mmCIF file of N, CA and C in Angstrom:
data_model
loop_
_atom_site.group_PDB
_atom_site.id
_atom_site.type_symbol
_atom_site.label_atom_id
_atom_site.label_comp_id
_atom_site.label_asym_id
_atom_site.label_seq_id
_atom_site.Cartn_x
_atom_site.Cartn_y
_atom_site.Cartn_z
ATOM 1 N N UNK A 663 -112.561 -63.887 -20.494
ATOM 2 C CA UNK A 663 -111.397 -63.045 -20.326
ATOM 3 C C UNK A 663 -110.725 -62.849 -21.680
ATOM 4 N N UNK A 664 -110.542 -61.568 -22.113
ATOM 5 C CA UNK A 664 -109.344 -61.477 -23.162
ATOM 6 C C UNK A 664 -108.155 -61.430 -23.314
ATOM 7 N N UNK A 665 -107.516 -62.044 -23.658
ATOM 8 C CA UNK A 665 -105.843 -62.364 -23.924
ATOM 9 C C UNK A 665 -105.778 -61.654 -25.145
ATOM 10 N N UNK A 666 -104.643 -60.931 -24.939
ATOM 11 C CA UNK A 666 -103.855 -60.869 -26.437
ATOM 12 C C UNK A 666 -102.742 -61.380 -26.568
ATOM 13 N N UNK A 667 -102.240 -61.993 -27.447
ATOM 14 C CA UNK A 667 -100.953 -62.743 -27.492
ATOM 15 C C UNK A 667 -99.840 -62.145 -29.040
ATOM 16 N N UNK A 668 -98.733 -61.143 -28.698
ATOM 17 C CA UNK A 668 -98.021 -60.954 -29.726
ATOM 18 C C UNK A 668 -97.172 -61.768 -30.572
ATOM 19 N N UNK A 669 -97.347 -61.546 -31.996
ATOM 20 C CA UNK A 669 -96.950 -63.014 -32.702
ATOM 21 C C UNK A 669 -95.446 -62.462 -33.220
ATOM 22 N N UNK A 670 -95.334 -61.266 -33.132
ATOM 23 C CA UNK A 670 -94.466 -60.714 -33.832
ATOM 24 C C UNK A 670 -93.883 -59.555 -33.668
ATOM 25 N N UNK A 671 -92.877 -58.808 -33.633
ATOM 26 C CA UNK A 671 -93.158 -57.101 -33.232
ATOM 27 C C UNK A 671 -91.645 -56.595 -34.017
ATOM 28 N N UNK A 672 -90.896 -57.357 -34.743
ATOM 29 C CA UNK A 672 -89.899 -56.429 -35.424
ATOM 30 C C UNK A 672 -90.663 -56.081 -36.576
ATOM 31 N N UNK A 673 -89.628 -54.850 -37.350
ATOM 32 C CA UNK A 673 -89.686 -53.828 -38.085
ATOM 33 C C UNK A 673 -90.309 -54.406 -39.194
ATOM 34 N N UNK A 674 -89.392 -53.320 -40.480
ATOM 35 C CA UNK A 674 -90.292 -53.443 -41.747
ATOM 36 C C UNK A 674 -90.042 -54.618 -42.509
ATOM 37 N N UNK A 675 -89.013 -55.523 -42.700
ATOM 38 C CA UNK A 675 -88.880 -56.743 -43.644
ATOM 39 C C UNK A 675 -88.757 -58.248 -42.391
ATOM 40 N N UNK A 676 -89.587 -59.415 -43.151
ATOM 41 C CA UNK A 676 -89.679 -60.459 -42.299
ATOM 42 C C UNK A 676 -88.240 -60.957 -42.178
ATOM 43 N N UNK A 677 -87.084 -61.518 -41.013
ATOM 44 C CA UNK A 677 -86.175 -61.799 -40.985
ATOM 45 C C UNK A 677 -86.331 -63.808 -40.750
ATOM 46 N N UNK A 678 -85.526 -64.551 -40.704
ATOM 47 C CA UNK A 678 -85.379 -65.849 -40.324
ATOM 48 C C UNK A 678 -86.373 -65.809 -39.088
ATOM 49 N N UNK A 679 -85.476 -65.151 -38.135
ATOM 50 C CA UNK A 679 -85.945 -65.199 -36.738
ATOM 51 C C UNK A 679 -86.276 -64.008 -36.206
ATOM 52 N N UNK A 680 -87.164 -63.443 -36.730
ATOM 53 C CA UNK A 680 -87.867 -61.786 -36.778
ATOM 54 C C UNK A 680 -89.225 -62.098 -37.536
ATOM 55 N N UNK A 681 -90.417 -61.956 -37.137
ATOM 56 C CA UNK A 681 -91.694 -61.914 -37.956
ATOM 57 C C UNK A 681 -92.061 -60.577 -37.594
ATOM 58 N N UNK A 682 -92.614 -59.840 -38.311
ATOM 59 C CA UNK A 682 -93.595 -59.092 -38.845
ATOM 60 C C UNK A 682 -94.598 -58.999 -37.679
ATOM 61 N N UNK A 683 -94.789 -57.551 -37.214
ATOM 62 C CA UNK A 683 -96.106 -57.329 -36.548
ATOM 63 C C UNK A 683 -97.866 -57.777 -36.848
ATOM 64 N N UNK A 684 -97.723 -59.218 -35.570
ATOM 65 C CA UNK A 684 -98.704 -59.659 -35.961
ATOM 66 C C UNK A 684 -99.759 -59.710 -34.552
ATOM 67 N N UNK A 685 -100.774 -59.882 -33.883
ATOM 68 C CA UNK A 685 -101.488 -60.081 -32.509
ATOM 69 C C UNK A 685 -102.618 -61.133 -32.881
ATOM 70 N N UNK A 686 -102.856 -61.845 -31.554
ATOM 71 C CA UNK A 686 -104.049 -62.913 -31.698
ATOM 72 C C UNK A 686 -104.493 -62.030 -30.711
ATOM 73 N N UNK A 687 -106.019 -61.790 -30.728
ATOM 74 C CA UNK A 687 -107.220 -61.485 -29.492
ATOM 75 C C UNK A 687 -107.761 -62.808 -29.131
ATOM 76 N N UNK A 688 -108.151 -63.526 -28.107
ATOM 77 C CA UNK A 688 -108.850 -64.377 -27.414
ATOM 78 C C UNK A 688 -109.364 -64.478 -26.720
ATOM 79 N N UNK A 689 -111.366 -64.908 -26.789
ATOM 80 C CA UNK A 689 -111.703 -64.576 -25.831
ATOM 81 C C UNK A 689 -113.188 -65.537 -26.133
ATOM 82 N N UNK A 690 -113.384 -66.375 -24.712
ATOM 83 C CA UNK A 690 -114.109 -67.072 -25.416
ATOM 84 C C UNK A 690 -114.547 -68.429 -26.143
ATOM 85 N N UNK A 691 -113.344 -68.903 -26.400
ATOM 86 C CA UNK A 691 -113.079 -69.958 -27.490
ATOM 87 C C UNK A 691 -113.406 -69.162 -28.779
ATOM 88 N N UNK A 692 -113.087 -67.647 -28.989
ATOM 89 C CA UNK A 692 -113.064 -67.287 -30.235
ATOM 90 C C UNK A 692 -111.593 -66.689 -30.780
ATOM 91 N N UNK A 693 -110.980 -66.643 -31.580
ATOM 92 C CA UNK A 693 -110.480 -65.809 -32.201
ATOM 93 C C UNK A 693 -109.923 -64.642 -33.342
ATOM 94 N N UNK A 694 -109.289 -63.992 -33.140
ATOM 95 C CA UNK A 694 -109.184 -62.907 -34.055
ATOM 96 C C UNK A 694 -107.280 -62.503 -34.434
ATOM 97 N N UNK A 695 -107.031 -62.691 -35.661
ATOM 98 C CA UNK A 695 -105.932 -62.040 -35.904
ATOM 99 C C UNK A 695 -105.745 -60.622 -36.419
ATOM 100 N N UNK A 696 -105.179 -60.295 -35.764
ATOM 101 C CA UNK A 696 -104.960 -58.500 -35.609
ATOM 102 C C UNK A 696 -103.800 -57.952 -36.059
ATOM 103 N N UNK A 697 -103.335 -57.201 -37.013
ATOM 104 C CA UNK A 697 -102.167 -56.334 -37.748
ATOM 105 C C UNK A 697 -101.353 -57.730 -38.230
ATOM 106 N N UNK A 698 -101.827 -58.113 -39.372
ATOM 107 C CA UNK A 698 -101.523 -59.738 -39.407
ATOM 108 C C UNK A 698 -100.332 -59.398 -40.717
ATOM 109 N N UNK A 699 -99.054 -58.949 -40.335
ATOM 110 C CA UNK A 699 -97.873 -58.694 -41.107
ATOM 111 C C UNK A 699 -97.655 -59.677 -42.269
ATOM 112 N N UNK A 700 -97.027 -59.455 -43.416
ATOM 113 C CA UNK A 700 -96.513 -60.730 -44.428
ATOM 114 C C UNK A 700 -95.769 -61.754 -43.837
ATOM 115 N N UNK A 701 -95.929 -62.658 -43.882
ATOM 116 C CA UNK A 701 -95.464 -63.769 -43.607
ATOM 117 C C UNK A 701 -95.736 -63.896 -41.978
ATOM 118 N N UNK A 702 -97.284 -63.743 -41.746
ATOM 119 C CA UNK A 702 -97.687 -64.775 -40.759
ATOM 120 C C UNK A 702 -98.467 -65.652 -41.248
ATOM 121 N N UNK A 703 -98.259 -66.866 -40.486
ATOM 122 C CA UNK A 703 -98.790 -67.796 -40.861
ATOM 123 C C UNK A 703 -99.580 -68.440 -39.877
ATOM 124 N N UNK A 704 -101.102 -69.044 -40.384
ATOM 125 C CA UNK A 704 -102.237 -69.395 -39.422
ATOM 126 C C UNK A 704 -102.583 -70.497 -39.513
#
């Protein structure tokens, strides 16, 4: 089954408590980071 899980979804600058548009895909026991914004961290 695939999950996507959003890491992040405000705008253009990273805030304290605001990250940057980021998505995990999962599926599998695999994963994938997707639109991986500045300042996410893995």
């Amino acid at each position: 089954m695939l999950t996507i899980t959003l890491l992040g979804t405000a705008a253009t600058m990273p805030l304290p408590d605001r990250a940057l548009t980021a998505a995990v895909a999962e599926c599998g026991g695999h994963s994938l980071l997707l639109d991986c914004g500045e300042g996410t961290q893995t």
